[in-house]
Structure formats: C-alpha cells, structure tokens
Coordinates of C-alpha atoms and ligand atoms in Angstrom, one line a residue:
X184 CA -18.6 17.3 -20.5
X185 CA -15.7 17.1 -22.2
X186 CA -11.6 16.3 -21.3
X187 CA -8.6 15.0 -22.6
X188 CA -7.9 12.5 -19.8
X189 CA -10.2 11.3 -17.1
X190 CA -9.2 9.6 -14.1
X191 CA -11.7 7.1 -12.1
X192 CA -10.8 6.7 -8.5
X193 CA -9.2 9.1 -6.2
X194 CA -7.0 7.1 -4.3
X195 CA -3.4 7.8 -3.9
X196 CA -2.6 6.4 -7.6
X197 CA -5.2 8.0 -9.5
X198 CA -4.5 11.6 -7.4
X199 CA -1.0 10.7 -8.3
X200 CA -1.4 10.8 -11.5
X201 CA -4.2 13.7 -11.8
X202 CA -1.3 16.1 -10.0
X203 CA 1.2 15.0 -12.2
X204 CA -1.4 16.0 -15.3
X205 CA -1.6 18.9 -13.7
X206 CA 1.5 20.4 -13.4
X207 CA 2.1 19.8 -17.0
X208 CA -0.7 21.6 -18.0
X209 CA -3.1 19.2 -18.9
X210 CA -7.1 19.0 -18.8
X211 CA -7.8 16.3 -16.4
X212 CA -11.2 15.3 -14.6
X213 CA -11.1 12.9 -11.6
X214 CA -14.2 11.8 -10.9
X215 CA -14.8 10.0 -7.4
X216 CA -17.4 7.7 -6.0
X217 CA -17.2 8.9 -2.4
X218 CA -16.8 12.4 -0.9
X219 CA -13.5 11.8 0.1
X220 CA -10.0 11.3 -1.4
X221 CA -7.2 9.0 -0.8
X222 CA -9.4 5.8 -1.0
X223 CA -7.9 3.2 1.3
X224 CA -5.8 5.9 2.6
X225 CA -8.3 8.3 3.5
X226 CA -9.8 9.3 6.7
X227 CA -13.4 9.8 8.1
X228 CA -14.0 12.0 10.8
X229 CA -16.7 11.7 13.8
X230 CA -16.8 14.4 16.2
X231 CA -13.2 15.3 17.4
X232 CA -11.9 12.7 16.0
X233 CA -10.3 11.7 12.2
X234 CA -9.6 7.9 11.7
X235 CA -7.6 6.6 8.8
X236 CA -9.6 4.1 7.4
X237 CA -6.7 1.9 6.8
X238 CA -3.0 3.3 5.5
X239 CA -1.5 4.5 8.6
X240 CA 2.6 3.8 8.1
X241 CA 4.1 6.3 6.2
X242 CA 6.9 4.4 3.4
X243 CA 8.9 6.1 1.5
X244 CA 9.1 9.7 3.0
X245 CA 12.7 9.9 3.7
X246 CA 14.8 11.9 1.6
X247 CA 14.6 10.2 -2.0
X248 CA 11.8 8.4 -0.9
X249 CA 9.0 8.4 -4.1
X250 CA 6.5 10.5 -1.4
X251 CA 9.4 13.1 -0.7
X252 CA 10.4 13.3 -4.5
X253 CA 6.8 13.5 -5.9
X254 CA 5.9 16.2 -3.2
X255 CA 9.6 18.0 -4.8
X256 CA 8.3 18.0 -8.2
X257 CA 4.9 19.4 -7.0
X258 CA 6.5 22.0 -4.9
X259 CA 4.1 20.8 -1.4
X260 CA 5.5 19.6 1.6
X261 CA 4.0 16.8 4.1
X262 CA 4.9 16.9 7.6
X263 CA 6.3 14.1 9.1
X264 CA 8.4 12.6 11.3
X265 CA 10.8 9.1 11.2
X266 CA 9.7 6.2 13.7
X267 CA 12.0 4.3 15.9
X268 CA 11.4 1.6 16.4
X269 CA 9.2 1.3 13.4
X270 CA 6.6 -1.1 15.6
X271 CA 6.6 -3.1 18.0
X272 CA 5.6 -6.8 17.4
X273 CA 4.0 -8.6 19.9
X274 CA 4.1 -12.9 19.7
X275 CA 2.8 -15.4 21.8
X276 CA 6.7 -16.1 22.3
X277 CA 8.6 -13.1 22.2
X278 CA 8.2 -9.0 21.8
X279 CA 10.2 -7.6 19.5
X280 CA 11.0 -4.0 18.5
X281 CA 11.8 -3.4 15.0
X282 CA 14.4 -0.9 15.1
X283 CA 15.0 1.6 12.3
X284 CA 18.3 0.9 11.8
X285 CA 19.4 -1.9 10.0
X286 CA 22.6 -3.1 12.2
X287 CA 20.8 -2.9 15.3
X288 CA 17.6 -4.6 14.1
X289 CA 19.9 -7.8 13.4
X290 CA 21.5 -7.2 16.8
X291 CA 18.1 -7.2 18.3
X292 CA 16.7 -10.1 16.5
X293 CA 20.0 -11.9 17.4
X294 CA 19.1 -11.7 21.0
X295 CA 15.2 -12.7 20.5
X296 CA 16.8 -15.8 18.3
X297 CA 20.1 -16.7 19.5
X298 CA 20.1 -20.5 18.2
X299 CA 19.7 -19.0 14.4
X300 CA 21.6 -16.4 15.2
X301 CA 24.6 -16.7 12.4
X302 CA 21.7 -17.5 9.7
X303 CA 20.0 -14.2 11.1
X304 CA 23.1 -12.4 10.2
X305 CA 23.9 -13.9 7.0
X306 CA 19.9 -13.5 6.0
X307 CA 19.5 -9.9 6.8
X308 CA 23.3 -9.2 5.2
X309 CA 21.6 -10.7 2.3
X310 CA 18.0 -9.0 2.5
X311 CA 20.1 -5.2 3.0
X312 CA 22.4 -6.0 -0.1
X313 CA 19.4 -7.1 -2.3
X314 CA 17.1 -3.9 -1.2
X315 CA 20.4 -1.9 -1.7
X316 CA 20.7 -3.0 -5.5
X317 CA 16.8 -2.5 -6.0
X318 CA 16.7 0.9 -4.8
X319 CA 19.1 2.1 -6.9
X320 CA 16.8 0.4 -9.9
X321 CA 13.8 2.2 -8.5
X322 CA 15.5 5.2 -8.6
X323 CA 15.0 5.4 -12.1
X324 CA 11.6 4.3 -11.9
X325 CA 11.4 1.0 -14.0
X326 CA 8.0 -0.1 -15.3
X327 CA 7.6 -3.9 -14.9
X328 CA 6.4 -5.5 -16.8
X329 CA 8.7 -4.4 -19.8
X330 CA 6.7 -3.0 -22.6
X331 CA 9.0 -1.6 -25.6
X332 CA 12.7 -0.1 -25.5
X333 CA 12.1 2.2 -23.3
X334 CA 11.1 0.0 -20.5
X335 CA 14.5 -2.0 -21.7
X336 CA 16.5 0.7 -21.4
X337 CA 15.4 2.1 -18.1
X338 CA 16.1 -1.1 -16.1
X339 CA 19.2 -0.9 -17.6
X340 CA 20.1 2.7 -16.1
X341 CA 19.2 1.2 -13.3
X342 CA 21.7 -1.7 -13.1
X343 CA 25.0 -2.6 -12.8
X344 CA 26.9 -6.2 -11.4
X345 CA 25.1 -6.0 -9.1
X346 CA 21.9 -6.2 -10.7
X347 CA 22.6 -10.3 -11.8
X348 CA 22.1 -11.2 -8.7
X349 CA 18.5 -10.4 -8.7
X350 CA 18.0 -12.8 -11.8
X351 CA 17.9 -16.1 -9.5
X352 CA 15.4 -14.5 -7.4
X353 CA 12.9 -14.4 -9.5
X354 CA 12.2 -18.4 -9.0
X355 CA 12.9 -18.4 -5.5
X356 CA 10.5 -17.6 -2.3
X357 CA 11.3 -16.2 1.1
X358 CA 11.3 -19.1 2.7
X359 CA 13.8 -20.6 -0.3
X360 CA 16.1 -17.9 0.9
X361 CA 15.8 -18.1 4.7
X362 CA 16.8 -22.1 4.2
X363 CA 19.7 -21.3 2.2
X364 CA 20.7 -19.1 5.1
X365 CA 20.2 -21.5 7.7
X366 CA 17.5 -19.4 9.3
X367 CA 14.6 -21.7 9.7
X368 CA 13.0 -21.3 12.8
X369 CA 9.2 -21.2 14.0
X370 CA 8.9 -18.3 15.6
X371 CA 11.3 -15.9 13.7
X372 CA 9.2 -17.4 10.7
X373 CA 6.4 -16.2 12.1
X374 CA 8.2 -12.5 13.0
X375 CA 9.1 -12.5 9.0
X376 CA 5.3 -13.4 7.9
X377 CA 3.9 -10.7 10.3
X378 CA 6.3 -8.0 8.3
X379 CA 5.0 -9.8 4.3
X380 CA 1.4 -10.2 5.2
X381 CA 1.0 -6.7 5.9
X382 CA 3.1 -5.2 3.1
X383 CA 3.2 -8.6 0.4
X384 CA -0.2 -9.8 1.1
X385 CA 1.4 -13.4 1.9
X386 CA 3.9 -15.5 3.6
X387 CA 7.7 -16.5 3.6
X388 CA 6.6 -20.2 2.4
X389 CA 4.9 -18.4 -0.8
X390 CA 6.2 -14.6 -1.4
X391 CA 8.4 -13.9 -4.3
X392 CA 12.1 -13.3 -3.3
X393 CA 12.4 -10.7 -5.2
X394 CA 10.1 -8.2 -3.7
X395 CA 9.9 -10.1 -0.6
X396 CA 13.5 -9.2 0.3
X397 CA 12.9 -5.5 -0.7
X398 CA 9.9 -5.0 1.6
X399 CA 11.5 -6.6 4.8
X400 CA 14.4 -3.9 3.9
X401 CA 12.0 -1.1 3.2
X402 CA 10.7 -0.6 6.6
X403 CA 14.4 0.2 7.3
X404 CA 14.9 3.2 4.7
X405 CA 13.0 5.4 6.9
X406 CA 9.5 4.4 8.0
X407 CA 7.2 7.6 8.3
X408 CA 4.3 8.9 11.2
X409 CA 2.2 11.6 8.9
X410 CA 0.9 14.2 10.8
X411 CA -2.7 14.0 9.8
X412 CA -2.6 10.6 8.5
X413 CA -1.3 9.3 5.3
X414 CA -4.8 10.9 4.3
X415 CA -2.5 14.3 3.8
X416 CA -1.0 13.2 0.5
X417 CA -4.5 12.7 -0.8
X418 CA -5.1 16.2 0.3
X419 CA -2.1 17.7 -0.7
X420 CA -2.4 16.1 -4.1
X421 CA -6.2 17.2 -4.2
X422 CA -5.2 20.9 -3.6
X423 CA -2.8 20.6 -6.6
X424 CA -4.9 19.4 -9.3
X425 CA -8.0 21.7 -8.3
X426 CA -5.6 25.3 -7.3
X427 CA -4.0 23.9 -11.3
X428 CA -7.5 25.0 -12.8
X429 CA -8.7 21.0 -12.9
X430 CA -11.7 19.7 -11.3
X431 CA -12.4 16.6 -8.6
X432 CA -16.1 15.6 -8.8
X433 CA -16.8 13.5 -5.6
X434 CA -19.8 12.0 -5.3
X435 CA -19.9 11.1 -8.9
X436 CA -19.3 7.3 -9.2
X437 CA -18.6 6.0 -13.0
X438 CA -21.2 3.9 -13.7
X439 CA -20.2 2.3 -17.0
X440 CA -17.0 3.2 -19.7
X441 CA -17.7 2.8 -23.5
X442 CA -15.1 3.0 -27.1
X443 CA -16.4 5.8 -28.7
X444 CA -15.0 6.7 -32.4
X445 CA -12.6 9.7 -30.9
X446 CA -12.2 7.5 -27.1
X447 CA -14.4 7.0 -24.5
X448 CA -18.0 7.2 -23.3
X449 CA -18.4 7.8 -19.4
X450 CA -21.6 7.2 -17.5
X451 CA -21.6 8.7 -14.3
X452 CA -24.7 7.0 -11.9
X453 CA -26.1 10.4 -11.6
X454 CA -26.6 10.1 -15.5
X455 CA -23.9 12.5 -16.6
X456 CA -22.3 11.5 -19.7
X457 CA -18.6 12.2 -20.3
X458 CA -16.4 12.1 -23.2
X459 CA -12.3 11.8 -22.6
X460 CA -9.5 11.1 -25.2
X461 CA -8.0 9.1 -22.7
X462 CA -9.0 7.1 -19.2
X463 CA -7.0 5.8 -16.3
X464 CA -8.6 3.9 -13.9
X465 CA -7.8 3.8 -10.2
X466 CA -10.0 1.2 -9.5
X467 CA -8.9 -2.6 -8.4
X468 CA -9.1 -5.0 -11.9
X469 CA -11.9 -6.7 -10.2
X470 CA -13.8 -4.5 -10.9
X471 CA -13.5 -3.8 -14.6
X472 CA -16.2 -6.5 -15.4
X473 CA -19.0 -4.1 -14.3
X474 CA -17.3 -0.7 -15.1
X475 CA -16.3 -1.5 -18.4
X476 CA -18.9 -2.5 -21.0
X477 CA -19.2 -5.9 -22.3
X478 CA -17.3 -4.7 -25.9
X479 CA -14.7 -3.2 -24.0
X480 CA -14.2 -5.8 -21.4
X481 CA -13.3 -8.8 -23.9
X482 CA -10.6 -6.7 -25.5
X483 CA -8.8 -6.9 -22.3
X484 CA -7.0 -10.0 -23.1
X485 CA -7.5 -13.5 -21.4
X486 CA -4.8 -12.5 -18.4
X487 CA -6.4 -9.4 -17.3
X488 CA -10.0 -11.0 -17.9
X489 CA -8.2 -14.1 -15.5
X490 CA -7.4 -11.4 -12.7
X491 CA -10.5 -9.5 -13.0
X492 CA -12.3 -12.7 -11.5
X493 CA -9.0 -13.6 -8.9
X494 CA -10.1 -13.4 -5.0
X495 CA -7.5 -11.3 -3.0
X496 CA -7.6 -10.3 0.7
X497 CA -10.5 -8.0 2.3
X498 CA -9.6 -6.1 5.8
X499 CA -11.8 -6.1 9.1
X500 CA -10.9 -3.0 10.7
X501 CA -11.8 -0.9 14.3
X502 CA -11.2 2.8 14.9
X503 CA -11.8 4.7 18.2
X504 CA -10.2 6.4 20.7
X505 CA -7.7 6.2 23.9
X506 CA -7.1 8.0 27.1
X507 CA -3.5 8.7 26.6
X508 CA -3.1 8.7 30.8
X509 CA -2.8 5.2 30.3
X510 CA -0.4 5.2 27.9
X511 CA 3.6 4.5 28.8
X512 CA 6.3 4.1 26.3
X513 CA 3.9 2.7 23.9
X514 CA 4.5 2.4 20.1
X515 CA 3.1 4.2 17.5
X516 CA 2.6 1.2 15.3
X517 CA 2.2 -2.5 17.0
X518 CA 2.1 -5.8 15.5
X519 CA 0.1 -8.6 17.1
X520 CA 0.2 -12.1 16.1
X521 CA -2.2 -13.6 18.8
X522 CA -1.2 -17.6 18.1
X523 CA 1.6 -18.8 16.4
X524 CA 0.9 -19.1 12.8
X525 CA -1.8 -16.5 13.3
X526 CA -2.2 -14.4 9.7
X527 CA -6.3 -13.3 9.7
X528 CA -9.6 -12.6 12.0
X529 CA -7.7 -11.0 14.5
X530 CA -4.8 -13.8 14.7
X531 CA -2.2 -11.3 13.5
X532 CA -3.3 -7.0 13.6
X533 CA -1.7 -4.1 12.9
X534 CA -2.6 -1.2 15.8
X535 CA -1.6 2.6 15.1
X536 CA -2.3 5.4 17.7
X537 CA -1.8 8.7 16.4
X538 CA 0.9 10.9 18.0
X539 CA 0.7 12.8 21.0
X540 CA 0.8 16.0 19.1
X541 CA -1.2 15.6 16.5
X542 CA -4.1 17.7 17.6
X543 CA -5.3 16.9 13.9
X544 CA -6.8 13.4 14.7
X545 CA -7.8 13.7 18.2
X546 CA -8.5 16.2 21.1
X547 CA -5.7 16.8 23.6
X548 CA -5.4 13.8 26.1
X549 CA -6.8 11.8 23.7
X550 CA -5.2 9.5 20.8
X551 CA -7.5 8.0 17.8
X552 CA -6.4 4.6 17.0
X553 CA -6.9 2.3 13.9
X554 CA -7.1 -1.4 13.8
X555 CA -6.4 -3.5 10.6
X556 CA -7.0 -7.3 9.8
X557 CA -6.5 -9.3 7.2
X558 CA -9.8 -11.9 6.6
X559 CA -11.1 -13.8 3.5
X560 CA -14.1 -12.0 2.3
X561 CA -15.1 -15.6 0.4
X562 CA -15.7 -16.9 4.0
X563 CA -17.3 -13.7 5.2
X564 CA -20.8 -14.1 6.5
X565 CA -22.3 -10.7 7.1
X566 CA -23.8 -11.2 10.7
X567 CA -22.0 -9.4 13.9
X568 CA -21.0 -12.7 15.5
X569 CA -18.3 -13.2 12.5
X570 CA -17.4 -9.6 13.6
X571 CA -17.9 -10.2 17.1
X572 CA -15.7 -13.0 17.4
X573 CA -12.7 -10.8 15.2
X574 CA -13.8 -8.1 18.2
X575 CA -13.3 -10.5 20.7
X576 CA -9.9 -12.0 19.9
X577 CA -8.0 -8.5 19.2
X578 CA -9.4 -7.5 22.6
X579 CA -8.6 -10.8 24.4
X580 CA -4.8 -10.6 23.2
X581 CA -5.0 -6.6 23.9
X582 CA -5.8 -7.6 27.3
X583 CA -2.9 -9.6 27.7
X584 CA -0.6 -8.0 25.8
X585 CA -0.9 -4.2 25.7
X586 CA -3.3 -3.3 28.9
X587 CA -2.3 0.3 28.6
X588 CA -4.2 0.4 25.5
X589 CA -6.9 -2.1 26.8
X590 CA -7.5 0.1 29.5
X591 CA -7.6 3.1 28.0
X592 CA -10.2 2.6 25.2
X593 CA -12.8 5.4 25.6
X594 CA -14.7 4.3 22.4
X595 CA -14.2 1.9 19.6
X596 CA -16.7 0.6 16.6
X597 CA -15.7 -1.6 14.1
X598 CA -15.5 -2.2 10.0
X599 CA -16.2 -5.4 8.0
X600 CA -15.6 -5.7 4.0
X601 CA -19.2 -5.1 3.6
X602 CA -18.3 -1.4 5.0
X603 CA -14.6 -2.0 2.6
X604 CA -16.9 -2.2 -0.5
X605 CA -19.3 0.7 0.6
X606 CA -16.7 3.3 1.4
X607 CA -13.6 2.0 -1.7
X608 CA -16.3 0.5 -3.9
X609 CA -13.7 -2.5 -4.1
X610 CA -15.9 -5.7 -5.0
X611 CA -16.2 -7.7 -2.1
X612 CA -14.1 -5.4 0.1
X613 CA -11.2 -7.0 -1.2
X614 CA -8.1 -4.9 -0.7
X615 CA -4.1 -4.8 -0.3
X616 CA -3.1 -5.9 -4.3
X617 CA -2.5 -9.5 -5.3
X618 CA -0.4 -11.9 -2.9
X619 CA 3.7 -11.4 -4.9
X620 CA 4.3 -15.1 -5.1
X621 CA 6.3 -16.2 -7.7
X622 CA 3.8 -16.7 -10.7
X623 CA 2.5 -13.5 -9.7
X624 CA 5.9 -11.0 -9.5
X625 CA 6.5 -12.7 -13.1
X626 CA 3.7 -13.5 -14.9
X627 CA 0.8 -12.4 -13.6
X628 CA 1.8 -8.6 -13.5
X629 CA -0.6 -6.4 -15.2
X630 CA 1.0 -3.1 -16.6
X631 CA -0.6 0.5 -16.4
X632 CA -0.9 0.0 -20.2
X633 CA -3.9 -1.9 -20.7
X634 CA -4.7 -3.7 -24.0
X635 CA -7.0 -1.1 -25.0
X636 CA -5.4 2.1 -26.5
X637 CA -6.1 4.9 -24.7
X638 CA -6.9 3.1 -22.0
X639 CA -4.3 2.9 -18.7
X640 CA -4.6 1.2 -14.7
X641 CA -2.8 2.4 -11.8
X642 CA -3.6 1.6 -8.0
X643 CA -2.5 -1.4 -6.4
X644 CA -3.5 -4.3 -8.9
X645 CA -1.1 -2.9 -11.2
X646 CA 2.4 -2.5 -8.8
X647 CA 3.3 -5.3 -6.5
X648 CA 2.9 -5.0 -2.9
X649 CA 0.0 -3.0 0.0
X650 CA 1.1 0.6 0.2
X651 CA 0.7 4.3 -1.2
X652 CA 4.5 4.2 -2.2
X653 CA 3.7 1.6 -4.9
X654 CA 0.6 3.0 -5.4
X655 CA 2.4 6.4 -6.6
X656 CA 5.3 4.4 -8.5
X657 CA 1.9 3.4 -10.5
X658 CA 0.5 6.6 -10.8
X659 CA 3.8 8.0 -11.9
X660 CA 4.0 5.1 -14.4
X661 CA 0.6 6.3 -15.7
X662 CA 1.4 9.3 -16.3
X663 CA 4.2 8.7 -18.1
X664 CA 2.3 6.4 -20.4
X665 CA -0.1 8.9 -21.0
X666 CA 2.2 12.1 -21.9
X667 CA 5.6 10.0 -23.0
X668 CA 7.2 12.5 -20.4
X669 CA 10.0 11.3 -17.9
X670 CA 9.0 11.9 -14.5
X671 CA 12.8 12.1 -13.5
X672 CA 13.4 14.7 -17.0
X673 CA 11.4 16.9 -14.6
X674 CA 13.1 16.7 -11.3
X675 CA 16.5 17.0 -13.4
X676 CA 14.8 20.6 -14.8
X677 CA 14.4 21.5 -11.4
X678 CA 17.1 20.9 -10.0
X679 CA 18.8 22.9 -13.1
X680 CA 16.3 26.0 -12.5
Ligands
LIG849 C1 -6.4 -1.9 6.1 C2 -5.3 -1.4 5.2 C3 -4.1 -1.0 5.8 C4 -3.1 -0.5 5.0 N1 -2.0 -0.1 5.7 C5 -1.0 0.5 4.9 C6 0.1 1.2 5.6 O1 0.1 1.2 6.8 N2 1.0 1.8 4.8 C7 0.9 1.8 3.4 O2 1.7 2.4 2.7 N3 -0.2 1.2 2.8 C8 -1.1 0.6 3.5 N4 -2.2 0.0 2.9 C9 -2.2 -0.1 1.4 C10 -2.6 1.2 0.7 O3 -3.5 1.9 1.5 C11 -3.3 0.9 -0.6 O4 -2.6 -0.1 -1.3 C12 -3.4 2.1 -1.5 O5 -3.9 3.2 -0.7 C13 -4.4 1.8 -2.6 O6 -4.4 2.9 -3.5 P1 -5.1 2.9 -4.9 O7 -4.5 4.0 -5.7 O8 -5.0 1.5 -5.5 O9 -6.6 3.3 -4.7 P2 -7.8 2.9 -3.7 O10 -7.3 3.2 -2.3 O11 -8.4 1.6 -4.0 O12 -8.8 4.0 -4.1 C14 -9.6 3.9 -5.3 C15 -10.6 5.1 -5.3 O13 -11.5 4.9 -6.4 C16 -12.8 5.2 -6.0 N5 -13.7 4.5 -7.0 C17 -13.9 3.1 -7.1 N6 -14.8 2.9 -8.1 C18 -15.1 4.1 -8.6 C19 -16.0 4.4 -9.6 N7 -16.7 3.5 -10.3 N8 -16.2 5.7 -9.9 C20 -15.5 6.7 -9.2 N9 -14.6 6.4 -8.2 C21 -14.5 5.1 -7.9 C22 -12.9 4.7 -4.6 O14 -14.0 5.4 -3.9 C23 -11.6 5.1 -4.0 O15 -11.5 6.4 -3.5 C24 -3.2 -0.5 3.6 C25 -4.4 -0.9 3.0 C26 -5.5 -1.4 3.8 C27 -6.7 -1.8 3.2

C-alpha cells in the first residue's frame, strides 16, 4: 500500500487533520488500532446504551469556537446545545454552580466567598481580560512553539497592547496570580484546582498563568452538551475523509515506523506493510519508543526522547445508567471534590448524565452516565480492591451529596488504566496531556513538527491542556505543516464564494 500521508491514531487530532487532507484533495490513510474513532473521545455501546468513554463537555462549539469553525470549513454540522450552569461543583464546604456567564459567575462566587470577595472580583476581572486578549491570538491560530517567520508573524496578527501583558505570565503560576489578587482562600483554592485538574492536568500552586487563566475563562465562552456525545465529531470527521474517496482502516494497529530512502516504512501488526511520503502521528509521545524504530527514535532529539519516558496522569472511569424518575433539577455535568484538597481516586470526579432527549445514548426514561478520575497509574496495582476502594469513595460521597443520582443507578461497571491502555493503546493508560506548569508551557512544548522531516505529532502531547478543542488546534497545526496551506486562507475563500 501506498499514500502520500498516513495518519496513526484516530482520535480527534489525527481525524482532524485526515478531514482537513481531505478536503484539499489529498491521499491520506488513517490507520486505527481499535474499531472505533475519536480515541479518548469515543464511545462504546452495550445494549441500549452508548457511553463516552471519557470526553463528555463540549469546548469550543459556540460560534467562532475551533469545533464550530472546523465543522464551517468542512461544510457538517454537530448538534448541540449551550449549558447553564456549565456544572455544578459539589465541596465538602460549599455547592457551587458555575454559571455560564461571566458577571454572574463572580456574583455567585462572591456570595459562596464573601471574606475574599473584592480579590474574587479583581481575580476574575483579571482572568476575563487575559482570556479576552488570548482568544483574539487564537483566532489566528498561532503555533507555539515558534518555528520560522511564519510562526513570528502569526502571533503577531494576533496581538496588539494588549498582548504585553501576557509576557509576565509566562513565569508566573495560578496561585502567583490569585495572591497578587488577594484571593487566597482554602476552599475557593480548592473550587479553582477542581476547574485546572480537569482541563490543565494540575493545580493553582503549579499551573502556568498563562494557560491557566485561559482555561478558567474558557468554560465561560460557551460550554457545549453534544447530542450523541463529543464521539459525533469523530464521526462526523470520519464520514468526511471516507465520503472524500480516502480510507480509515480500523483494526489495523501500527506496529513499528521505519526511514525509508523516499519516507517511511509502516508495519501494521497484521503484517501489512505501508509506504507514505509523509506520517503524522496521533499517538501520545510515550509511546514513540516502541512505535518508532530504534534509528528513527534517536533522531528525535534529547527533549522529545526526555518526554517520551515523562509519567503523566491515567483516568479511572465508571459508566452505566440512571432511572431519570429520580432525577430533579440535576446537572448535566457535576464536579465532586469529596475532601478538601481531594485531586485523584475518587477525591475529586467529574459526573456527566446525558440529556433528557438524547434518545442516542440511552432508552427513554433512562440517562447513561460517565464517571472520570484522575489516578497515578505509577501507583496502580491491578487488583479490584485498588478499584473497589475508587468505587467505594465516588459512591460514598454520591450518597451524600447527589442521592437522586445514588438512587437511581440501574447499572454501573467500572474502568481502570489497564482498560485506558487496551481501548487508546496509551502506555500505561496515561491520558489528559502533560501537567502546563511553567517549565512545561515554555520549554517543554513539543511542536507538531518533529525533528524528523516528514515526520509530524498532533493529539494532546503536542498542544497544552485535556480537551478535543486543543486537540483540533493540533490537528489543524498539522495539517498546515504538512501542505504549507492556511487554515484561515480557506475560511476567508469561503466566506468570499
Ligand atoms: C477521562 C477523560 C475525560 C475527558 N474529558 C474531557 C471533556 O469533558 N472535554 C474535553 O474537551 N476533553 C476531555 N478530555 C480530553 C480529550 O478527550 C483528549 O485530550 C483528546 O480526545 C485526545 O485526543 P488525541 O487526538 O490526542 O487522541 P487520542 O484520544 O489519544 O486517540 C489516539 C488514537 O490513536 C489510536 N492508536 C494509538 N496507537 C496506535 C497505533 N499504534 N496504531 C494505530 N492507532 C493507534 C488509539 O486507538 C486512539 O484511537 C478527557 C480525557 C479523558 C481521558
């Protein structure tokens, strides 16, 4: 078999990039280890019922959003609607709803925290006018790190005065800022490391300013429930590449990727062997050691060989379903953070119930449900008590905190990384990106260029942050390293057709 470009990995930034290929005419094969797509935000099915097997907030789908404008360029549409409140979040010492918009989220957490209450205000004025100035940057879709001239001249599109105020951020945490602010206080601490855990992979005292700021804003540009499951941009952007004459092969895992004289060797496990001009991998940079072969591998330089061996989070996760008789007012998407401090195994979960109408994930009456965790899949012993005990806590606090959903559980089963690295083939189940601290935003960013020519990344090792809207920044990025085309040179030629 023979292509110009192949992609490995059909998650959301390798399908990204496939569709873009696509639509500009390109031969592309995307070759898949599992018989699904969308990777970490896919879905598996069981009976009635479809579970996403993690992704379940929808970022980025309001107008402008990257989802909205990639769909734009690929003339699909995803159905969706806004959430408000985005979540609920659900403390030892206080419930809190996270309200959409920005003025009365403050007002809110004003109430909750009225001793901090001026360093709230002066906080959040500060977090808004930061995410502010960095959406306009994104806009233009900067590549980060900067690479050549063109990278230079993008960000620079992208700024104005406003933009050298982002400068001192680069040195400073969350925490950093929230001092400065006079906005130190336990429990809203904890409220802020609830929202970066999930989206940052880390905490106030450690997460880069930068992007810290921008994802507490984020949730309040328009936060997204996807009919379906976020599993429908996979789809959609399935349907695209294969109705544009290109091919997915699921079930075909890449075993092993070889320089040949005009680019690269692929091994598939099944023995196929492939030959592409070009290769972009959607896989996480752990796990280039094995996919790449040993000649390849120490090209890579000594920072990407560095991450390649770097630990990051895994995810403990429990899917089933809910008799929605029992359920009130409850919210789409809930927060928990069972004791103060509480970041892993069950101390701090995300829940998301699918929508009443959406007939697509469950049978009427019923609501499928997804349960995410953060855990450390170095401590991870496989035996069921270690997932027991994670079972135990998030139904303890449930209990206590949400009965209606306690109550109404008709089934549940659970996930551990071990079950992470079978369905994503991510080493070790780790998922989620690497923690944005400081080092990490500046030096320790990896590009979609890799050292090897010809040979590109995208996915979540390679754009900071958990979720599919940086995932398809990357994939974007991709394929404009691949082509040398400008993603937004083709919305402007639509929007002039
Ligand atoms: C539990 C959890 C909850 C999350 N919640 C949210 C959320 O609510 N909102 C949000 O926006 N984001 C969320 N995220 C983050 C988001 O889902 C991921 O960051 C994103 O989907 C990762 O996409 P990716 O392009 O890096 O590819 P991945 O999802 O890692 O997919 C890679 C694909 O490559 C395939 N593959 C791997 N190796 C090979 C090989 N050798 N050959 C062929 N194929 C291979 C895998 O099977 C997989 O399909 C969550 C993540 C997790 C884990």
């Amino acid at each position: 078999m023979k292509f110009d470009t192949v992609v490995i990995g059909a998650g959301i930034g390798g399908l990204t990039c496939a569709s873009l290929l696509t639509k500009t005419g390109r031969s592309v094969g995307l070759f898949e280890a599992s018989g699904a797509l969308g990777g970490c935000a896919g879905a598996f099915s069981r009976g009635a019922f479809a579970y996403p097997v993690g992704a379940t907030l929808g970022l980025g789908f309001q107008p402008n959003g990257v989802h909205q404008r990639l769909m734009h360029v690929l003339g699909r549409e995803i159905q969706s609607f806004p959430v408000d409140p985005v979540m609920e979040v659900k403390h030892p010492h206080f419930t809190i709803q996270v309200k959409a918009d920005r003025e009365a989220h403050v007002q809110n957490l004003q109430a909750y925290f009225p001793e901090i209450s001026s360093g709230i205000a002066s906080f959040y004025a500060y977090v808004f006018q930061i995410g502010s100035t960095i959406k306009q940057m994104m806009q233009h879709f900067p590549r980060f790190p900067m690479k050549n001239m063109e990278d230079v001249k993008r960000w620079l599109r992208g700024s104005s005065w406003k933009t050298r105020k982002l400068v001192p951020l680069l040195s400073q945490t969350v925490y950093s800022v929230l001092k400065h602010h006079g906005a130190l206080d336990p429990d809203f601490i904890d409220y802020l490391d609830g929202q970066l855990i999930d989206s940052m992979q880390t905490d106030t005292r450690h997460c880069s300013a930068l992007f810290g700021l921008y994802a507490l804003d984020v949730y309040h540009s328009g936060s997204h429930y996807v009919y379906g499951g976020l599993s429908q941009i996979a789809e959609t952007l399935g349907d695209v590449i294969e109705s544009g004459g290109n091919s997915i092969y699921k079930h075909e895992p890449v075993h092993s990727v070889t320089k040949s004289r005009d680019g690269f060797t692929l091994q598939t496990e099944d023995g196929r062997s492939i030959q592409a001009r070009q290769v972009i991998l959607n896989v996480p940079v752990q796990s280039l050691c094995d996919l790449l072969d040993a000649a390849l591998f120490t090209k890579l330089t000594v920072k990407w060989r560095q991450k390649a061996s770097q630990a990051i989070w895994s995810s403990c996760t429990m899917y089933g379903a809910i008799d929605e008789t029992y359920l009130r007012n409850t919210s789409l998407y809930t927060q928990h953070i069972t004791v103060p401090g509480g970041k892993t195994n069950g101390e701090h979960f995300f829940l998301s119930i699918s929508s009443r109408d959406d007939e697509t994930r469950a049978p009427a009456g019923l609501r499928s449900f997804t349960i995410s965790t953060h855990t450390n899949p170095r401590s991870w012993i496989e035996n069921n008590d270690q997932k027991s005990q994670i079972e135990e806590t998030i139904y303890t606090q449930l209990q206590a905190k949400q009965p209606e959903v306690y109550e109404g559980i008709q089934h549940a089963f659970s996930a551990s990384p071990k079950t992470w690295e079978a369905f994503t083939r991510r080493p070790s189940g780790m998922v989620g990106g690497f923690p944005v601290t400081r080092s990490e935003a500046v030096r320790g960013a990896l590009s979609v260029q890799t050292p090897v020519k010809g040979l590109y990344m995208c996915g979540d090792s390679v754009f900071p942050g958990a979720s599919t809207m940086g995932v398809t920044y990357s994939g974007i990025h991709a394929f404009e390293a691949v082509t040398g085309l400008s993603f937004t040179a083709m919305e402007e030629l639509l929007y002039d057709l």
